[in-house]
C-alpha cells in the first residue's frame, strides 16, 4: 500500500503545479468559489492517477501479487487524503479572504459572524466524499475521459449546494442538528463502502478485458 501511495503522490505532485496559481487567486477572491475549487481539485488530481494506471500500471499490476481490493483501496485512500488536504486549504481560505479585504479597506464585504466555518468545511467534505463515492465506480467502468467541463460543474455544485446546506442545517437547534450530522456521517460512510465494493468488481472485469 505504501508503494502504491508513493507512486500516485509523485503523479499528483507533477500534475498539481499548473493549478496552484489559479487556486491561490480564487482562494483570495471573495466568495465560495475558491474553496469549492480546492474540493474540485481534490477529485480531479486523484482521477488523473487512474488515467495513468489505465495506460501504464494496470498491465504490470496483473503480474504482481497485489489484489484488486488493495489497488482500488489505495485510490480511495488517496481521494480521502486529497479531500482532507483540500479541507485544510478551505479552512485557511476564508480568513485569507478577510485579511485581503481588510487590507483593501472593504470590511463590509467580510464574512460575517453568522458564518460557521468549521460547519461549512465539514459540509463540503461530506459533499465531496459523496461525489467521489458516486464517480469512482464510473471511472473504473467507463474510463477517465472526462472533459474539463465536469470539473467546472463540480465546482459550481459544491459552491451552491454547500452554502445552501450550511444555511439550512444551522437553522436547526439541539437534537435536530445532531441527528442531521449523524445521518450525514452514516450516509457518507455507507456510500464509500458500497462504492468500494462496486469499484473492485469493475476493476477486476476491466483487467479481464470486459470493458475494452
CSV table of C-alpha atoms in Angstrom, one decimal:
chain,number,residue,atom,x,y,z
A,1,UNK,CA,0.0,0.0,0.0
A,2,UNK,CA,2.8,2.4,0.9
A,3,UNK,CA,4.5,1.9,-2.5
A,4,UNK,CA,1.2,2.5,-4.4
A,5,UNK,CA,0.6,5.7,-2.5
A,6,UNK,CA,4.1,6.9,-3.2
A,7,UNK,CA,3.7,6.2,-6.9
A,8,UNK,CA,0.4,8.2,-7.0
A,9,UNK,CA,1.8,11.0,-4.9
A,10,UNK,CA,4.5,11.5,-7.4
A,11,UNK,CA,1.8,11.8,-10.1
A,12,UNK,CA,-0.2,14.2,-8.0
A,13,UNK,CA,2.8,16.4,-7.3
A,14,UNK,CA,3.6,16.6,-11.0
A,15,UNK,CA,0.0,17.4,-12.0
A,16,UNK,CA,-0.8,19.9,-9.2
A,17,UNK,CA,1.8,22.7,-10.0
A,18,UNK,CA,-0.1,24.2,-13.0
A,19,UNK,CA,-3.3,24.6,-10.9
A,20,UNK,CA,-1.7,26.3,-7.9
A,21,UNK,CA,-1.7,29.9,-9.3
A,22,UNK,CA,-5.4,29.7,-10.1
A,23,UNK,CA,-6.1,28.1,-6.8
A,24,UNK,CA,-4.3,30.9,-4.9
A,25,UNK,CA,-6.1,33.5,-6.9
A,26,UNK,CA,-9.6,32.0,-6.4
A,27,UNK,CA,-9.0,31.4,-2.7
A,28,UNK,CA,-8.0,35.0,-2.1
A,29,UNK,CA,-11.0,36.3,-4.1
A,30,UNK,CA,-14.2,37.0,-2.1
A,31,UNK,CA,-16.8,34.3,-2.2
A,32,UNK,CA,-17.1,30.5,-2.0
A,33,UNK,CA,-15.7,29.6,-5.5
A,34,UNK,CA,-12.1,29.4,-4.4
A,35,UNK,CA,-12.8,27.0,-1.5
A,36,UNK,CA,-15.1,24.9,-3.8
A,37,UNK,CA,-12.3,24.8,-6.4
A,38,UNK,CA,-10.0,23.2,-3.8
A,39,UNK,CA,-12.5,20.4,-3.5
A,40,UNK,CA,-12.9,20.0,-7.2
A,41,UNK,CA,-9.1,19.6,-7.4
A,42,UNK,CA,-9.3,17.0,-4.6
A,43,UNK,CA,-11.4,14.9,-7.0
A,44,UNK,CA,-9.6,15.8,-10.3
A,45,UNK,CA,-6.0,15.1,-9.3
A,46,UNK,CA,-6.5,11.5,-8.0
A,47,UNK,CA,-8.7,10.8,-11.1
A,48,UNK,CA,-5.6,11.6,-13.2
A,49,UNK,CA,-3.7,8.8,-11.4
A,50,UNK,CA,-6.4,6.4,-12.5
A,51,UNK,CA,-5.9,7.6,-16.1
A,52,UNK,CA,-2.2,7.0,-15.8
A,53,UNK,CA,-2.8,3.5,-14.5
A,54,UNK,CA,-5.0,2.7,-17.4
A,55,UNK,CA,-2.1,3.4,-19.8
A,56,UNK,CA,0.8,2.1,-17.8
A,57,UNK,CA,0.4,0.5,-14.5
A,58,UNK,CA,-2.6,-1.9,-14.9
A,59,UNK,CA,-0.7,-4.1,-17.4
A,60,UNK,CA,2.1,-4.6,-14.8
A,61,UNK,CA,-0.2,-4.9,-11.8
A,62,UNK,CA,-1.6,-8.2,-13.1
A,63,UNK,CA,1.9,-9.7,-12.9
A,64,UNK,CA,2.3,-8.8,-9.2
A,65,UNK,CA,0.7,-10.4,-6.1
A,66,UNK,CA,-1.3,-7.2,-5.5
A,67,UNK,CA,-5.0,-8.0,-5.0
A,68,UNK,CA,-7.6,-5.9,-6.8
A,69,UNK,CA,-9.0,-4.8,-3.4
A,70,UNK,CA,-5.6,-3.3,-2.4
A,71,UNK,CA,-5.2,-1.5,-5.7
A,72,UNK,CA,-8.7,0.0,-5.5
A,73,UNK,CA,-8.5,0.8,-1.8
A,74,UNK,CA,-5.3,2.8,-2.4
A,75,UNK,CA,-7.3,5.1,-4.8
A,76,UNK,CA,-10.0,5.6,-2.2
A,77,UNK,CA,-7.4,6.4,0.4
A,78,UNK,CA,-5.7,8.8,-2.0
A,79,UNK,CA,-9.1,10.6,-2.6
A,80,UNK,CA,-9.7,10.9,1.1
A,81,UNK,CA,-6.2,12.3,1.7
A,82,UNK,CA,-6.7,14.9,-1.1
A,83,UNK,CA,-10.1,15.8,0.4
A,84,UNK,CA,-8.5,16.3,3.8
A,85,UNK,CA,-5.8,18.5,2.4
A,86,UNK,CA,-8.4,20.5,0.4
A,87,UNK,CA,-10.4,20.9,3.6
A,88,UNK,CA,-7.3,22.4,5.3
A,89,UNK,CA,-6.9,24.8,2.3
A,90,UNK,CA,-10.5,25.7,2.5
A,91,UNK,CA,-10.4,26.5,6.2
A,92,UNK,CA,-7.5,28.9,5.6
A,93,UNK,CA,-9.1,30.5,2.5
A,94,UNK,CA,-11.8,32.4,4.3
A,95,UNK,CA,-9.5,34.1,6.9
A,96,UNK,CA,-7.2,34.9,4.0
A,97,UNK,CA,-10.0,36.5,2.0
A,98,UNK,CA,-10.9,38.6,5.1
A,99,UNK,CA,-7.3,39.6,5.5
A,100,UNK,CA,-7.1,40.7,1.9
A,101,UNK,CA,-10.4,42.6,2.1
A,102,UNK,CA,-9.2,44.3,5.3
A,103,UNK,CA,-6.0,45.5,3.5
A,104,UNK,CA,-8.2,46.9,0.8
A,105,UNK,CA,-10.5,48.6,3.3
A,106,UNK,CA,-13.5,46.6,2.3
A,107,UNK,CA,-14.5,45.4,5.7
A,108,UNK,CA,-18.2,45.5,4.8
A,109,UNK,CA,-17.6,42.5,2.4
A,110,UNK,CA,-16.0,40.3,5.1
A,111,UNK,CA,-17.6,37.0,6.1
A,112,UNK,CA,-20.0,37.7,9.0
A,113,UNK,CA,-20.2,36.4,12.4
A,114,UNK,CA,-23.1,34.1,11.5
A,115,UNK,CA,-20.9,32.1,9.1
A,116,UNK,CA,-19.9,28.8,10.8
A,117,UNK,CA,-16.6,28.0,9.2
A,118,UNK,CA,-16.0,24.5,10.7
A,119,UNK,CA,-19.5,23.5,9.8
A,120,UNK,CA,-19.1,24.8,6.2
A,121,UNK,CA,-15.9,22.9,5.8
A,122,UNK,CA,-17.4,19.7,7.1
A,123,UNK,CA,-20.4,20.0,4.8
A,124,UNK,CA,-18.1,20.5,1.8
A,125,UNK,CA,-16.0,17.4,2.8
A,126,UNK,CA,-19.2,15.4,3.1
A,127,UNK,CA,-20.4,16.5,-0.3
A,128,UNK,CA,-17.0,15.9,-2.0
A,129,UNK,CA,-16.8,12.4,-0.4
A,130,UNK,CA,-20.3,11.6,-1.8
A,131,UNK,CA,-19.2,12.8,-5.3
A,132,UNK,CA,-16.1,10.6,-5.0
A,133,UNK,CA,-18.2,7.6,-3.9
A,134,UNK,CA,-20.5,8.1,-6.9
A,135,UNK,CA,-17.9,8.7,-9.6
A,136,UNK,CA,-15.1,6.3,-8.7
A,137,UNK,CA,-17.1,3.2,-9.9
A,138,UNK,CA,-17.9,5.1,-13.1
A,139,UNK,CA,-14.2,5.8,-13.7
A,140,UNK,CA,-13.4,2.1,-13.3
A,141,UNK,CA,-16.4,1.1,-15.6
A,142,UNK,CA,-16.2,3.8,-18.3
A,143,UNK,CA,-12.7,5.2,-18.1
A,144,UNK,CA,-11.4,8.6,-17.2
A,145,UNK,CA,-12.0,10.6,-20.4
A,146,UNK,CA,-13.9,13.4,-18.6
A,147,UNK,CA,-13.8,16.9,-20.0
A,148,UNK,CA,-12.8,20.0,-18.0
A,149,UNK,CA,-16.5,20.9,-18.0
A,150,UNK,CA,-17.0,18.2,-15.4
A,151,UNK,CA,-14.6,19.9,-13.0
A,152,UNK,CA,-16.4,23.3,-13.6
A,153,UNK,CA,-19.8,21.7,-12.9
A,154,UNK,CA,-18.4,20.0,-9.7
A,155,UNK,CA,-17.1,23.4,-8.5
A,156,UNK,CA,-20.4,25.1,-9.1
A,157,UNK,CA,-22.3,22.3,-7.4
A,158,UNK,CA,-20.1,22.4,-4.3
A,159,UNK,CA,-20.2,26.2,-4.1
A,160,UNK,CA,-24.0,26.5,-4.4
A,161,UNK,CA,-25.1,23.3,-2.6
A,162,UNK,CA,-22.6,23.7,0.3
A,163,UNK,CA,-23.8,27.2,1.0
A,164,UNK,CA,-27.4,26.2,0.9
A,165,UNK,CA,-26.8,23.2,3.2
A,166,UNK,CA,-24.9,25.4,5.6
A,167,UNK,CA,-27.8,27.9,5.8
A,168,UNK,CA,-30.4,25.1,6.2
A,169,UNK,CA,-28.7,22.9,8.7
A,170,UNK,CA,-27.6,25.6,11.0
A,171,UNK,CA,-31.1,26.9,11.4
A,172,UNK,CA,-31.5,23.6,13.3
A,173,UNK,CA,-31.1,23.5,17.0
A,174,UNK,CA,-30.1,20.9,19.6
A,175,UNK,CA,-31.2,17.3,18.8
A,176,UNK,CA,-32.3,18.1,15.2
A,177,UNK,CA,-28.8,19.3,14.4
A,178,UNK,CA,-27.1,16.3,16.0
A,179,UNK,CA,-29.5,13.9,14.1
A,180,UNK,CA,-28.7,15.7,10.8
A,181,UNK,CA,-25.0,15.4,11.4
A,182,UNK,CA,-25.2,11.7,12.3
A,183,UNK,CA,-27.3,11.0,9.3
A,184,UNK,CA,-24.8,12.7,7.0
A,185,UNK,CA,-21.9,10.8,8.6
A,186,UNK,CA,-23.7,7.4,8.2
A,187,UNK,CA,-24.7,8.2,4.6
A,188,UNK,CA,-21.1,9.2,3.7
A,189,UNK,CA,-19.6,6.0,5.3
A,190,UNK,CA,-22.2,3.8,3.7
A,191,UNK,CA,-21.7,5.3,0.3
A,192,UNK,CA,-18.0,4.8,0.4
A,193,UNK,CA,-18.2,1.2,1.4
A,194,UNK,CA,-20.8,0.4,-1.3
A,195,UNK,CA,-18.8,2.4,-3.9
A,196,UNK,CA,-15.6,0.5,-3.0
A,197,UNK,CA,-17.2,-2.9,-3.5
A,198,UNK,CA,-18.6,-1.9,-6.9
A,199,UNK,CA,-15.3,-0.4,-8.0
A,200,UNK,CA,-13.5,-3.6,-7.1
A,201,UNK,CA,-15.9,-5.6,-9.3
A,202,UNK,CA,-15.5,-3.2,-12.2
A,203,UNK,CA,-11.7,-3.2,-11.8
A,204,UNK,CA,-11.5,-7.0,-12.0
A,205,UNK,CA,-13.7,-7.0,-15.0
A,206,UNK,CA,-11.6,-4.4,-16.7
A,207,UNK,CA,-8.4,-6.4,-16.1
A,208,UNK,CA,-10.1,-9.3,-17.8
A,209,UNK,CA,-10.8,-7.1,-20.9
A,210,UNK,CA,-14.5,-7.0,-20.5
A,211,UNK,CA,-14.8,-3.2,-21.0
A,212,UNK,CA,-12.3,-2.8,-23.8
